[in-house]
Short mmCIF file of C-alpha atoms in Angstrom, two decimals:
data_model
loop_
_atom_site.label_atom_id
_atom_site.label_comp_id
_atom_site.label_asym_id
_atom_site.label_seq_id
_atom_site.Cartn_x
_atom_site.Cartn_y
_atom_site.Cartn_z
CA MET A 1 0.00 0.00 0.00
CA ARG A 2 2.83 2.35 0.91
CA ARG A 3 4.56 1.70 -2.41
CA SER A 4 1.40 2.45 -4.38
CA ILE A 5 0.88 5.74 -2.59
CA ALA A 6 4.53 6.72 -3.08
CA TRP A 7 4.41 6.01 -6.83
CA LEU A 8 1.04 7.75 -7.22
CA ALA A 9 2.59 10.82 -5.56
CA VAL A 10 5.55 10.62 -7.97
CA ILE A 11 3.21 10.35 -10.97
CA ALA A 12 1.06 13.27 -9.76
CA THR A 13 4.14 15.42 -9.17
CA ALA A 14 5.53 14.60 -12.60
CA LEU A 15 2.17 15.37 -14.23
CA LEU A 16 2.12 18.76 -12.56
CA LEU A 17 5.73 19.47 -13.52
CA GLN A 18 5.12 18.38 -17.12
CA SER A 19 1.97 20.44 -17.52
CA ALA A 20 3.19 23.55 -15.69
CA ALA A 21 6.96 23.90 -15.69
CA PHE A 22 8.12 21.84 -18.66
CA ALA A 23 5.26 22.83 -20.97
CA GLN A 24 7.04 26.08 -21.86
CA VAL A 25 10.54 24.58 -22.02
CA LYS A 26 11.03 23.25 -25.54
CA LEU A 27 14.11 22.06 -27.39
CA LEU A 28 13.54 22.58 -31.13
CA GLY A 29 9.83 21.92 -30.70
CA ALA A 30 10.15 18.96 -28.31
CA LYS A 31 9.56 18.85 -24.58
CA PRO A 32 10.60 16.30 -21.98
CA GLU A 33 8.26 13.37 -21.52
CA LEU A 34 8.40 12.82 -17.78
CA MET A 35 5.77 10.09 -17.86
CA TYR A 36 8.01 7.97 -20.08
CA LEU A 37 10.96 8.58 -17.79
CA ILE A 38 9.01 7.60 -14.68
CA THR A 39 7.49 4.54 -16.34
CA VAL A 40 10.88 3.29 -17.51
CA VAL A 41 12.50 3.81 -14.11
CA LEU A 42 9.60 2.06 -12.37
CA ALA A 43 9.83 -0.86 -14.79
CA MET A 44 13.60 -1.09 -14.30
CA LEU A 45 13.36 -1.12 -10.53
CA GLU A 46 10.17 -3.11 -9.97
CA GLY A 47 9.64 -5.35 -13.01
CA PRO A 48 7.23 -5.66 -15.92
CA SER A 49 3.92 -5.84 -14.06
CA SER A 50 4.62 -2.78 -11.92
CA GLY A 51 5.96 -0.98 -14.98
CA ALA A 52 2.80 -1.74 -16.94
CA ILE A 53 0.50 -0.69 -14.09
CA GLY A 54 2.48 2.49 -13.44
CA GLY A 55 2.55 3.25 -17.16
CA PHE A 56 -1.20 2.83 -17.41
CA ALA A 57 -1.80 5.12 -14.41
CA ALA A 58 0.62 7.73 -15.77
CA GLY A 59 -0.89 7.53 -19.25
CA MET A 60 -4.47 7.92 -18.09
CA GLY A 61 -3.48 10.79 -15.84
CA GLN A 62 -1.70 12.48 -18.74
CA ASP A 63 -4.63 11.92 -21.08
CA PHE A 64 -7.16 13.40 -18.67
CA LEU A 65 -5.00 16.27 -17.42
CA LEU A 66 -3.74 17.44 -20.80
CA ASN A 67 -7.06 16.90 -22.62
CA GLN A 68 -5.64 14.43 -25.12
CA PRO A 69 -7.52 11.58 -26.81
CA LYS A 70 -8.21 9.13 -24.01
CA GLY A 71 -6.25 5.91 -23.88
CA ILE A 72 -3.49 6.46 -26.45
CA SER A 73 -0.90 7.58 -23.89
CA ALA A 74 -2.06 4.87 -21.51
CA LEU A 75 -1.57 2.21 -24.19
CA ALA A 76 1.87 3.51 -25.17
CA LEU A 77 3.08 3.83 -21.58
CA THR A 78 1.68 0.43 -20.58
CA LEU A 79 3.57 -1.24 -23.41
CA VAL A 80 6.74 0.73 -22.65
CA GLY A 81 6.60 -0.25 -18.97
CA TYR A 82 6.04 -3.92 -19.74
CA VAL A 83 8.70 -4.16 -22.46
CA VAL A 84 11.35 -2.35 -20.40
CA GLY A 85 10.56 -4.53 -17.38
CA MET A 86 10.94 -7.68 -19.49
CA VAL A 87 14.14 -6.48 -21.16
CA ARG A 88 15.66 -5.45 -17.83
CA GLN A 89 15.39 -9.01 -16.54
CA TYR A 90 17.87 -10.14 -19.19
CA ILE A 91 20.39 -7.32 -18.75
CA VAL A 92 22.83 -7.98 -15.93
CA THR A 93 25.31 -5.14 -16.38
CA PRO A 94 25.72 -2.77 -13.42
CA SER A 95 26.66 0.08 -15.75
CA PRO A 96 25.49 3.54 -14.66
CA ALA A 97 24.77 4.33 -18.33
CA LEU A 98 22.08 1.63 -18.49
CA PRO A 99 19.23 3.78 -17.11
CA VAL A 100 20.12 6.60 -19.49
CA LEU A 101 20.16 4.28 -22.51
CA LEU A 102 16.95 2.51 -21.52
CA VAL A 103 15.12 5.77 -20.89
CA ALA A 104 16.30 7.25 -24.18
CA GLY A 105 15.44 4.16 -26.24
CA ALA A 106 12.08 3.60 -24.58
CA THR A 107 11.12 7.27 -24.92
CA PHE A 108 12.02 7.24 -28.61
CA GLY A 109 10.04 4.05 -29.23
CA GLY A 110 7.12 5.12 -27.07
CA VAL A 111 6.72 8.52 -28.72
CA LEU A 112 6.90 6.88 -32.15
CA PHE A 113 4.29 4.30 -31.10
CA TYR A 114 2.07 7.07 -29.74
CA GLY A 115 2.38 8.92 -33.06
CA LEU A 116 1.62 5.77 -35.05
CA VAL A 117 -1.52 5.01 -33.05
CA SER A 118 -2.57 8.66 -33.28
CA PHE A 119 -2.07 8.51 -37.05
CA LEU A 120 -4.15 5.35 -37.34
CA LEU A 121 -6.95 6.97 -35.35
CA GLY A 122 -6.79 10.19 -37.39
CA GLN A 123 -5.50 12.29 -34.50
CA LEU A 124 -2.01 13.09 -35.85
CA SER A 125 -1.71 16.34 -37.76
CA VAL A 126 2.08 16.44 -38.37
CA GLY A 127 4.35 14.67 -40.82
CA PHE A 128 6.37 11.53 -40.16
CA LEU A 129 9.73 13.31 -40.20
CA PHE A 130 8.52 15.82 -37.62
CA LEU A 131 7.35 12.91 -35.46
CA VAL A 132 10.74 11.18 -35.71
CA ARG A 133 12.55 14.42 -34.89
CA THR A 134 10.28 15.07 -31.91
CA ALA A 135 10.76 11.50 -30.67
CA PHE A 136 14.54 11.81 -30.98
CA LEU A 137 14.66 15.16 -29.20
CA SER A 138 12.30 13.98 -26.42
CA ALA A 139 14.51 10.93 -25.95
CA LEU A 140 17.56 13.17 -25.77
CA TYR A 141 15.83 15.46 -23.28
CA ASN A 142 14.85 12.50 -21.08
CA ALA A 143 18.39 11.08 -21.32
CA VAL A 144 19.71 14.36 -19.93
CA LEU A 145 17.15 14.35 -17.09
CA THR A 146 17.72 10.69 -16.15
CA PRO A 147 20.96 11.15 -14.14
CA LEU A 148 19.20 13.82 -12.10
CA LEU A 149 15.95 11.95 -11.42
CA PHE A 150 17.01 8.28 -11.33
CA PRO A 151 18.72 8.43 -7.89
CA VAL A 152 15.69 10.20 -6.40
CA LEU A 153 13.26 7.66 -7.84
CA ARG A 154 15.46 4.76 -6.75
CA ARG A 155 15.55 6.14 -3.21
CA ILE A 156 11.74 6.47 -3.18
CA THR A 157 11.44 2.87 -4.35
CA GLU A 158 13.83 1.55 -1.74
CA ALA A 159 12.21 3.56 1.06
CA SER A 160 8.73 2.32 0.19
CA ARG A 161 9.67 -1.36 0.19
CA PRO A 162 8.52 -3.30 3.22
CA LYS A 163 11.21 -4.01 5.75
CA LYS A 164 12.36 -7.59 6.21
CA VAL A 165 11.09 -9.26 9.35
CA TYR A 166 13.47 -11.60 11.11
CA ARG A 167 11.90 -14.18 13.39
CA TRP A 168 13.86 -16.01 16.04
#
């Protein structure tokens, strides 16, 4: 229960930051996608099921808060959380660059998937090259933010885990 509340607070804080502070900060037309960053970190630390659930919650929150078509972000973030959680099980390197690379790759793929689904539903009004450029720049933006936010999110995860009980 404590872990769920902690991650819901993280998602709500990131939604507020993304809609208020980072909405005006753009890098060549792209902005950071904090929901992708949080979903990837959650999937890395907790596994595929928690990543998918956290991605769904973050996606629905983003869809409702930012008045986007409902469910597209939730679908993209759910798939990103599950795939990253599954991939992370097979990667055993303790490299500090791993979170940065996973966040960048998953953001790039997730934004492209979001654009593809939006295109199929008739919601996308930009060209494919603009979508690829935006996905690349959002991935780059998230890769820059990952070394700043990953330690904080890891600490929140470790603090919200239940303590081991030793019986005599």
